[in-house]
Amino acid sequence: MTSSPFIRVRAAEAGDNEMVRFLLAEAKQEQANYRGQFTTVVPGDHTVVAVVGESVVGVCQYLLAPQNTALVTCVHVLPLARDIGVGDALMLHVLNEVKARGVTWVSAHAQPGDRALKNLFERHGLVAQSILVGKSLSDPSTAEHASQ
């Protein structure tokens, strides 16, 4: 368990299931506000939660991958609990946890425009490795010259 004076991070428990589902659904809905898309949503096989007082206010999921790697599949904090270090506490906990499991490389995704998530990852040493580009051929807003 990782903690700060008022933020505790721990493995999700059975009693957290409803709130974890809510946070994951909220994360998915929020991501729809940003440009870009992920064609495959991969659920994490490990879930940790951030707790303030008695309330779960954030979630982070990751999966362990081949060759001593891990993929952070979701980091989400309730809007009212942002800017107090919850996301940082989640990331610190996960990075320490995967390192203890022998992981030597961690990756994650952030959509264009999700500056807060990108900044969170960068504060913890995760930096862009490549930029994936694409466009919808059925969306008129992506037609040639639409963004010029």
PDB file of C-alpha atoms in Angstrom, residues 47-144:
ATOM      1  CA  THR A  47      -6.402  -2.790 -10.351  1.00  0.00           C
ATOM      2  CA  VAL A  48      -5.401  -0.359  -7.627  1.00  0.00           C
ATOM      3  CA  VAL A  49      -7.551   2.340  -6.076  1.00  0.00           C
ATOM      4  CA  ALA A  50      -6.829   5.640  -4.375  1.00  0.00           C
ATOM      5  CA  VAL A  51      -8.739   6.314  -1.182  1.00  0.00           C
ATOM      6  CA  VAL A  52      -9.251   9.651   0.552  1.00  0.00           C
ATOM      7  CA  GLY A  53     -10.899   9.265   3.931  1.00  0.00           C
ATOM      8  CA  GLU A  54     -13.205   6.300   3.350  1.00  0.00           C
ATOM      9  CA  SER A  55     -13.958   7.077  -0.304  1.00  0.00           C
ATOM     10  CA  VAL A  56     -12.430   5.539  -3.418  1.00  0.00           C
ATOM     11  CA  VAL A  57     -11.614   8.545  -5.618  1.00  0.00           C
ATOM     12  CA  GLY A  58      -9.334   7.096  -8.289  1.00  0.00           C
ATOM     13  CA  VAL A  59      -8.384   3.933 -10.123  1.00  0.00           C
ATOM     14  CA  CYS A  60      -5.410   2.661 -12.080  1.00  0.00           C
ATOM     15  CA  GLN A  61      -5.333  -0.559 -14.064  1.00  0.00           C
ATOM     16  CA  TYR A  62      -2.358  -2.223 -15.682  1.00  0.00           C
ATOM     17  CA  LEU A  63      -1.489  -5.500 -17.241  1.00  0.00           C
ATOM     18  CA  LEU A  64       1.695  -7.460 -17.176  1.00  0.00           C
ATOM     19  CA  ALA A  65       2.957  -8.210 -20.658  1.00  0.00           C
ATOM     20  CA  PRO A  66       5.667 -10.465 -22.096  1.00  0.00           C
ATOM     21  CA  GLN A  67       9.355  -9.637 -21.805  1.00  0.00           C
ATOM     22  CA  ASN A  68       9.128  -7.957 -18.389  1.00  0.00           C
ATOM     23  CA  THR A  69       6.869  -5.153 -19.578  1.00  0.00           C
ATOM     24  CA  ALA A  70       3.687  -3.611 -18.222  1.00  0.00           C
ATOM     25  CA  LEU A  71       0.981  -1.519 -19.862  1.00  0.00           C
ATOM     26  CA  VAL A  72      -0.974   1.042 -17.841  1.00  0.00           C
ATOM     27  CA  THR A  73      -4.434   0.717 -19.363  1.00  0.00           C
ATOM     28  CA  CYS A  74      -6.321   3.323 -17.313  1.00  0.00           C
ATOM     29  CA  VAL A  75      -5.707   6.075 -14.801  1.00  0.00           C
ATOM     30  CA  HIS A  76      -8.788   7.984 -13.724  1.00  0.00           C
ATOM     31  CA  VAL A  77      -9.575  10.281 -10.810  1.00  0.00           C
ATOM     32  CA  LEU A  78     -12.956  11.725  -9.905  1.00  0.00           C
ATOM     33  CA  PRO A  79     -13.067  15.359 -11.091  1.00  0.00           C
ATOM     34  CA  LEU A  80     -13.646  16.655  -7.544  1.00  0.00           C
ATOM     35  CA  ALA A  81     -10.523  14.821  -6.321  1.00  0.00           C
ATOM     36  CA  ARG A  82      -8.131  16.137  -8.972  1.00  0.00           C
ATOM     37  CA  ASP A  83      -5.152  18.427  -8.397  1.00  0.00           C
ATOM     38  CA  ILE A  84      -4.410  17.030  -4.929  1.00  0.00           C
ATOM     39  CA  GLY A  85      -1.963  14.311  -5.960  1.00  0.00           C
ATOM     40  CA  VAL A  86      -4.277  11.316  -6.434  1.00  0.00           C
ATOM     41  CA  GLY A  87      -3.052  10.517  -9.962  1.00  0.00           C
ATOM     42  CA  ASP A  88       0.561  10.867  -8.845  1.00  0.00           C
ATOM     43  CA  ALA A  89      -0.055   8.545  -5.884  1.00  0.00           C
ATOM     44  CA  LEU A  90      -1.642   5.957  -8.213  1.00  0.00           C
ATOM     45  CA  MET A  91       1.240   6.109 -10.688  1.00  0.00           C
ATOM     46  CA  LEU A  92       3.905   5.953  -7.973  1.00  0.00           C
ATOM     47  CA  HIS A  93       2.221   2.909  -6.459  1.00  0.00           C
ATOM     48  CA  VAL A  94       1.906   1.120  -9.808  1.00  0.00           C
ATOM     49  CA  LEU A  95       5.491   1.883 -10.841  1.00  0.00           C
ATOM     50  CA  ASN A  96       6.798   0.537  -7.519  1.00  0.00           C
ATOM     51  CA  GLU A  97       4.530  -2.515  -7.761  1.00  0.00           C
ATOM     52  CA  VAL A  98       5.549  -3.484 -11.295  1.00  0.00           C
ATOM     53  CA  LYS A  99       9.223  -2.899 -10.548  1.00  0.00           C
ATOM     54  CA  ALA A 100       8.922  -5.294  -7.609  1.00  0.00           C
ATOM     55  CA  ARG A 101       7.441  -7.850 -10.047  1.00  0.00           C
ATOM     56  CA  GLY A 102      10.540  -7.635 -12.257  1.00  0.00           C
ATOM     57  CA  VAL A 103       9.102  -5.317 -14.902  1.00  0.00           C
ATOM     58  CA  THR A 104      11.767  -3.350 -16.752  1.00  0.00           C
ATOM     59  CA  TRP A 105       9.595  -1.319 -19.180  1.00  0.00           C
ATOM     60  CA  VAL A 106       6.267   0.447 -18.613  1.00  0.00           C
ATOM     61  CA  SER A 107       4.112   1.988 -21.322  1.00  0.00           C
ATOM     62  CA  ALA A 108       0.742   3.747 -21.469  1.00  0.00           C
ATOM     63  CA  HIS A 109      -1.477   5.690 -23.875  1.00  0.00           C
ATOM     64  CA  ALA A 110      -2.816   9.237 -23.754  1.00  0.00           C
ATOM     65  CA  GLN A 111      -5.061  10.733 -26.394  1.00  0.00           C
ATOM     66  CA  PRO A 112      -4.254  14.010 -28.162  1.00  0.00           C
ATOM     67  CA  GLY A 113      -5.662  16.831 -26.070  1.00  0.00           C
ATOM     68  CA  ASP A 114      -5.564  14.938 -22.774  1.00  0.00           C
ATOM     69  CA  ARG A 115      -2.776  17.124 -21.510  1.00  0.00           C
ATOM     70  CA  ALA A 116      -3.386  16.266 -17.841  1.00  0.00           C
ATOM     71  CA  LEU A 117      -2.864  12.543 -18.463  1.00  0.00           C
ATOM     72  CA  LYS A 118       0.170  13.181 -20.681  1.00  0.00           C
ATOM     73  CA  ASN A 119       1.663  15.435 -18.002  1.00  0.00           C
ATOM     74  CA  LEU A 120       0.985  12.818 -15.309  1.00  0.00           C
ATOM     75  CA  PHE A 121       2.839  10.193 -17.323  1.00  0.00           C
ATOM     76  CA  GLU A 122       5.730  12.547 -18.042  1.00  0.00           C
ATOM     77  CA  ARG A 123       6.096  13.474 -14.348  1.00  0.00           C
ATOM     78  CA  HIS A 124       6.728   9.783 -13.747  1.00  0.00           C
ATOM     79  CA  GLY A 125       9.246   9.411 -16.581  1.00  0.00           C
ATOM     80  CA  LEU A 126       6.965   7.985 -19.292  1.00  0.00           C
ATOM     81  CA  VAL A 127       7.601   9.968 -22.466  1.00  0.00           C
ATOM     82  CA  ALA A 128       6.284   9.686 -26.026  1.00  0.00           C
ATOM     83  CA  GLN A 129       7.820   6.832 -27.969  1.00  0.00           C
ATOM     84  CA  SER A 130       5.899   7.284 -31.206  1.00  0.00           C
ATOM     85  CA  ILE A 131       2.991   9.249 -32.577  1.00  0.00           C
ATOM     86  CA  LEU A 132       0.188   7.304 -34.246  1.00  0.00           C
ATOM     87  CA  VAL A 133      -1.828   9.258 -36.797  1.00  0.00           C
ATOM     88  CA  GLY A 134      -5.022   8.441 -38.684  1.00  0.00           C
ATOM     89  CA  LYS A 135      -8.340   9.809 -39.857  1.00  0.00           C
ATOM     90  CA  SER A 136     -11.895   8.713 -40.429  1.00  0.00           C
ATOM     91  CA  LEU A 137     -12.812   8.563 -44.094  1.00  0.00           C
ATOM     92  CA  SER A 138     -16.514   8.858 -43.256  1.00  0.00           C
ATOM     93  CA  ASP A 139     -16.262  12.013 -41.119  1.00  0.00           C
ATOM     94  CA  PRO A 140     -16.549  15.288 -43.117  1.00  0.00           C
ATOM     95  CA  SER A 141     -14.533  17.158 -40.480  1.00  0.00           C
ATOM     96  CA  THR A 142     -11.459  15.108 -41.465  1.00  0.00           C
ATOM     97  CA  ALA A 143     -11.703  15.821 -45.171  1.00  0.00           C
ATOM     98  CA  GLU A 144      -8.696  17.320 -46.901  1.00  0.00           C
TER      99      GLU A 144
END
